[in-house]
Coordinates of C-alpha atoms in Angstrom, one line a residue:
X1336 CA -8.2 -1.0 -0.1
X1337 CA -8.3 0.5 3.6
X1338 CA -11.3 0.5 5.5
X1339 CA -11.3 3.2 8.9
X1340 CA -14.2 3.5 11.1
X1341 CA -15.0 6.8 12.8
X1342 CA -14.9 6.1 16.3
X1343 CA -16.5 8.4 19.4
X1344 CA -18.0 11.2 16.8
X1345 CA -19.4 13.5 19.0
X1346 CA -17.1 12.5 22.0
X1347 CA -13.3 11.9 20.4
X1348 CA -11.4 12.8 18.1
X1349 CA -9.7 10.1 16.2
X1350 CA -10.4 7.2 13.8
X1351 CA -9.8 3.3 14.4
X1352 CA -8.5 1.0 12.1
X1353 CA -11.1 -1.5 10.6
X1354 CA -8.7 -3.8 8.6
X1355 CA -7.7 -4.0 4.8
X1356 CA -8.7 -5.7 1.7
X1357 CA -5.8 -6.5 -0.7
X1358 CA -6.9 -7.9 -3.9
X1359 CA -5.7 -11.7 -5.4
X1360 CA -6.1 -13.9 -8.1
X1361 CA -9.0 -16.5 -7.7
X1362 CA -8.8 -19.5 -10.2
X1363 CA -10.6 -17.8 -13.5
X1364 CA -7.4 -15.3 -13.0
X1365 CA -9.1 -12.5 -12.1
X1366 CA -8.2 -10.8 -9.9
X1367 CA -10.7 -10.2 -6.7
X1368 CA -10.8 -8.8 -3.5
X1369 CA -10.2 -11.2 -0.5
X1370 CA -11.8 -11.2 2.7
X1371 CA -11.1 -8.2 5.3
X1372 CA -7.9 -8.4 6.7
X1373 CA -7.2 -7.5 10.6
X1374 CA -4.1 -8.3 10.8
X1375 CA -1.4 -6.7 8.7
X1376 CA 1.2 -9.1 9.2
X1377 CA -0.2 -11.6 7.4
X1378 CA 0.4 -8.8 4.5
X1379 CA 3.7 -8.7 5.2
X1380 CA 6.7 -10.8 2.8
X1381 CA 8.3 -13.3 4.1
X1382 CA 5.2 -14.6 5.6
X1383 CA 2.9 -17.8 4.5
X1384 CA 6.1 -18.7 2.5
X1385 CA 4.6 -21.7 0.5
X1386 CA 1.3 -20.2 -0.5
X1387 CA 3.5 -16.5 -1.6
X1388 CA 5.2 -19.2 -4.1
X1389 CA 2.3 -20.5 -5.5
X1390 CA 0.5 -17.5 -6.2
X1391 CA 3.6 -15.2 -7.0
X1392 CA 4.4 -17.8 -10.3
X1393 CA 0.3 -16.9 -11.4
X1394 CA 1.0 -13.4 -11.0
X1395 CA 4.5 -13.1 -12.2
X1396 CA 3.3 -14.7 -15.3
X1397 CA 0.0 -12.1 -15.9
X1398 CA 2.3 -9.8 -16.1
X1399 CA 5.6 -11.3 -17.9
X1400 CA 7.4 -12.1 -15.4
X1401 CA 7.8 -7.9 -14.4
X1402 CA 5.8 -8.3 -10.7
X1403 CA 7.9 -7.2 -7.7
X1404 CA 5.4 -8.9 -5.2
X1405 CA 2.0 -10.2 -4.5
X1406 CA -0.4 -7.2 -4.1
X1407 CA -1.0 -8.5 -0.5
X1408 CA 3.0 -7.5 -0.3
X1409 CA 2.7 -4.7 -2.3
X1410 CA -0.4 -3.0 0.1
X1411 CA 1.7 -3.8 3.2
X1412 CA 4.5 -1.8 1.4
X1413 CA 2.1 1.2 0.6
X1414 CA 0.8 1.5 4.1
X1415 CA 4.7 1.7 5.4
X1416 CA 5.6 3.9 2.9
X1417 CA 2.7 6.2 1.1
X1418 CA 2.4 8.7 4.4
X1419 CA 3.7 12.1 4.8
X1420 CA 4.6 11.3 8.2
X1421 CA 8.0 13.0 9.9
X1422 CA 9.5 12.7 13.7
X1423 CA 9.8 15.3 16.2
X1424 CA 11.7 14.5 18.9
X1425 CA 11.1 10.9 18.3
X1426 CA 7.5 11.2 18.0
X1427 CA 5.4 10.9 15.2
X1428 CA 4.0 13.5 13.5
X1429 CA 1.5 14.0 10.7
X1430 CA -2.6 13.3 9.2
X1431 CA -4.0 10.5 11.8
X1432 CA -4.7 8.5 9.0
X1433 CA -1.3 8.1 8.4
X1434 CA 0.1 7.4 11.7
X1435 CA -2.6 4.8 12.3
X1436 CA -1.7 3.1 9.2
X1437 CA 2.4 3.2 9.8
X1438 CA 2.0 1.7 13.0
X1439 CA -0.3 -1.1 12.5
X1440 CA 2.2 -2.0 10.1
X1441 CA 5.0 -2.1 12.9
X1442 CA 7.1 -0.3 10.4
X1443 CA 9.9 2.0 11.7
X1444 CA 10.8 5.5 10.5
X1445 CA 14.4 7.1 9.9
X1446 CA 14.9 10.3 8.2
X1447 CA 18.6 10.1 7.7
X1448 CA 19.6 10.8 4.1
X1449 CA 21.3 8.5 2.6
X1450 CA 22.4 7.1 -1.2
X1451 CA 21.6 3.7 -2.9
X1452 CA 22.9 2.6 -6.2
X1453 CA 23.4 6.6 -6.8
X1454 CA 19.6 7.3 -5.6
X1455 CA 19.4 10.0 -2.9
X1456 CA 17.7 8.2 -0.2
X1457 CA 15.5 11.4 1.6
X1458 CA 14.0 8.4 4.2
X1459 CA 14.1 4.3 5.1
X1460 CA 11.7 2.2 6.4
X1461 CA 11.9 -1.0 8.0
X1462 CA 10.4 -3.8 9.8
X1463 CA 12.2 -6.1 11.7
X1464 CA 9.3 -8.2 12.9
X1465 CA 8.5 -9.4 9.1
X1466 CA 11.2 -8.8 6.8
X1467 CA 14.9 -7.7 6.9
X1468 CA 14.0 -5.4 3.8
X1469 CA 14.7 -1.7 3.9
X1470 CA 12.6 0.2 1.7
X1471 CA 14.5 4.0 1.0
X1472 CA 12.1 7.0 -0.3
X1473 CA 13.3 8.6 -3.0
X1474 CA 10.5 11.4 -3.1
X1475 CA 6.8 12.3 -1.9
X1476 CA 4.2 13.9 -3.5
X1477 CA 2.5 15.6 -1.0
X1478 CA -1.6 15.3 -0.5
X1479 CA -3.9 17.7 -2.8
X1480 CA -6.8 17.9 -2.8
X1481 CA -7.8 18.9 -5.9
X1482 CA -5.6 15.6 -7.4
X1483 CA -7.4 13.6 -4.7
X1484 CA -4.2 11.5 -3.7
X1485 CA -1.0 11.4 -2.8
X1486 CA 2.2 9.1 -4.2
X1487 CA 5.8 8.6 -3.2
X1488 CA 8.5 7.0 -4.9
X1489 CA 10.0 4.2 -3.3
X1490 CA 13.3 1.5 -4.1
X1491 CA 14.1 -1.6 -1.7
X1492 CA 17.8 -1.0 -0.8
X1493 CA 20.3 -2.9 -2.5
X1494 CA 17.9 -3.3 -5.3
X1495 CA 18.1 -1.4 -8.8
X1496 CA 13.8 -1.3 -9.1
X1497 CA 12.1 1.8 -8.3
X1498 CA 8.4 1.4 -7.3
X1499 CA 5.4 4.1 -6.7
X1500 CA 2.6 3.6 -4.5
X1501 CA 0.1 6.0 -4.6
X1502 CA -3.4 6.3 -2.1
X1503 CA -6.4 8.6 -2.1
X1504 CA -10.1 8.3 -2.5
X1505 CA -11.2 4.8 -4.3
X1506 CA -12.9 6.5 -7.4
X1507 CA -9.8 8.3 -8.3
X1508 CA -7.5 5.6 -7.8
X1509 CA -9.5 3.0 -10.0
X1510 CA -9.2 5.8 -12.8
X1511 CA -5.6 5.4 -12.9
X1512 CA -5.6 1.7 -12.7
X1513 CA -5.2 -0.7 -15.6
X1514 CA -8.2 -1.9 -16.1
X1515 CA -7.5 -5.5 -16.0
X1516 CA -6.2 -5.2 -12.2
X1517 CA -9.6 -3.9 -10.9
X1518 CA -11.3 -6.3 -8.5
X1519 CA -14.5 -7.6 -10.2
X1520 CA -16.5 -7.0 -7.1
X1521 CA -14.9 -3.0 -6.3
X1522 CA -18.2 -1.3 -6.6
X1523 CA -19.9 -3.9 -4.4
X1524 CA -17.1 -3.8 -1.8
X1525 CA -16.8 0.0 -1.8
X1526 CA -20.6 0.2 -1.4
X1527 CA -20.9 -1.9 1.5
X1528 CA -18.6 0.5 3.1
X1529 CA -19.4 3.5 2.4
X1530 CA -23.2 2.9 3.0
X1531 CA -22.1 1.5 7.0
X1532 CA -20.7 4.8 7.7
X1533 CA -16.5 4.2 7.3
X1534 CA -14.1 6.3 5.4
X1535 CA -11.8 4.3 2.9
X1536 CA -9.1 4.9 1.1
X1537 CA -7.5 3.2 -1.7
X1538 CA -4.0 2.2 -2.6
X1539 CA -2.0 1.1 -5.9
X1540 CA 1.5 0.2 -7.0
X1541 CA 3.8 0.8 -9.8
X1542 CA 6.4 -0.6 -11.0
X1543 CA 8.5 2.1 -12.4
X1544 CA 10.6 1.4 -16.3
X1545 CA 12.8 3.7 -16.1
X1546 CA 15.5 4.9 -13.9
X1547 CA 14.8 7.4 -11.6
X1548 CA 17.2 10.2 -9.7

């Protein structure tokens, strides 16, 4: 979950980022939502290696062993990657949300197509500070409003699994999420929020069974 604070309403126009709330496992195996989260590259893979190990093995085996990645890792993966963002003369260009939430991630953007494994590649992402990954996009569903989200379709090159991550307003994205991955304290959380005044979003993964081109 993303949390954005409105910043200078009457005087700017623009939003800050307050931080994010990925969800874990606590000890009963449900899963929960841990404390805010200020600093995405503590998000990132690669990063807190022993402690990815431990919990990856409780996760993993919740869900047989078909996981591609803590949902710390997965989030950090969304907020490079679920965006609608292009570049114009090397410049960003797209919703403010999204170009607040690419960069905090210290992701970088290139639009040259490319193929993977026989996937058309339309984008890559990459981040050389955390990880030597290069996540390709294999296609975006565009924002509506009406559907209340967006989604893209993603694949880590070199690897055959494709992955969706989808992000839009936190009641519609809890509809569409099993049921047993919902943070016990989700309506508390997104209360405390909302009622303070900041605008969140939501964000999910997928791992996707079947091949897709």
């Amino acid at each position: 979950m993303m949390c954005f604070d409105k910043t200078g309403t009457l005087t700017e126009d623009g939003l800050d980022i307050l931080g994010a709330r990925p969800v874990y496992i606590d000890k009963k195996k449900k899963f929960t939502f841990s404390k805010l989260q200020t600093d995405f590259s503590t998000l990132a893979p690669e990063i807190s290696t022993n402690t990815r190990q431990l919990e990856n093995k409780r996760y993993d085996k919740m869900f047989n062993n078909t996981s591609t990645g803590l949902p710390s890792e997965q989030l950090f993966d969304a907020l490079m990657c679920c965006h609608s963002l292009t570049k114009v003369n090397g410049n960003l260009i797209g919703d403010t949300l999204d170009i607040k939430m690419f960069n905090a991630t210290g992701a970088i953007l290139d639009e040259s197509e490319s193929t993977d494994n026989g996937a058309h590649i339309i984008a890559s992402i990459t981040t050389p500070k955390f990880s030597n990954r290069t996540i390709g996009i294999v296609r975006k569903f565009e924002f509506a409003s009406k559907l209340q989200r967006m989604s893209v379709v993603t694949k880590v090159i070199g690897d055959p699994i494709y992955r969706m991550f989808i992000k839009g307003s936190p009641e519609k994205i809890r509809e569409m999420c099993n049921e047993k991955t919902i943070p016990g304290n989700f309506h508390k959380i997104l209360q405390k929020y909302t009622e303070n005044g900041y605008r969140v979003l939501a964000l999910g993964a997928k791992l996707l069974d079947i091949e897709y081109k």
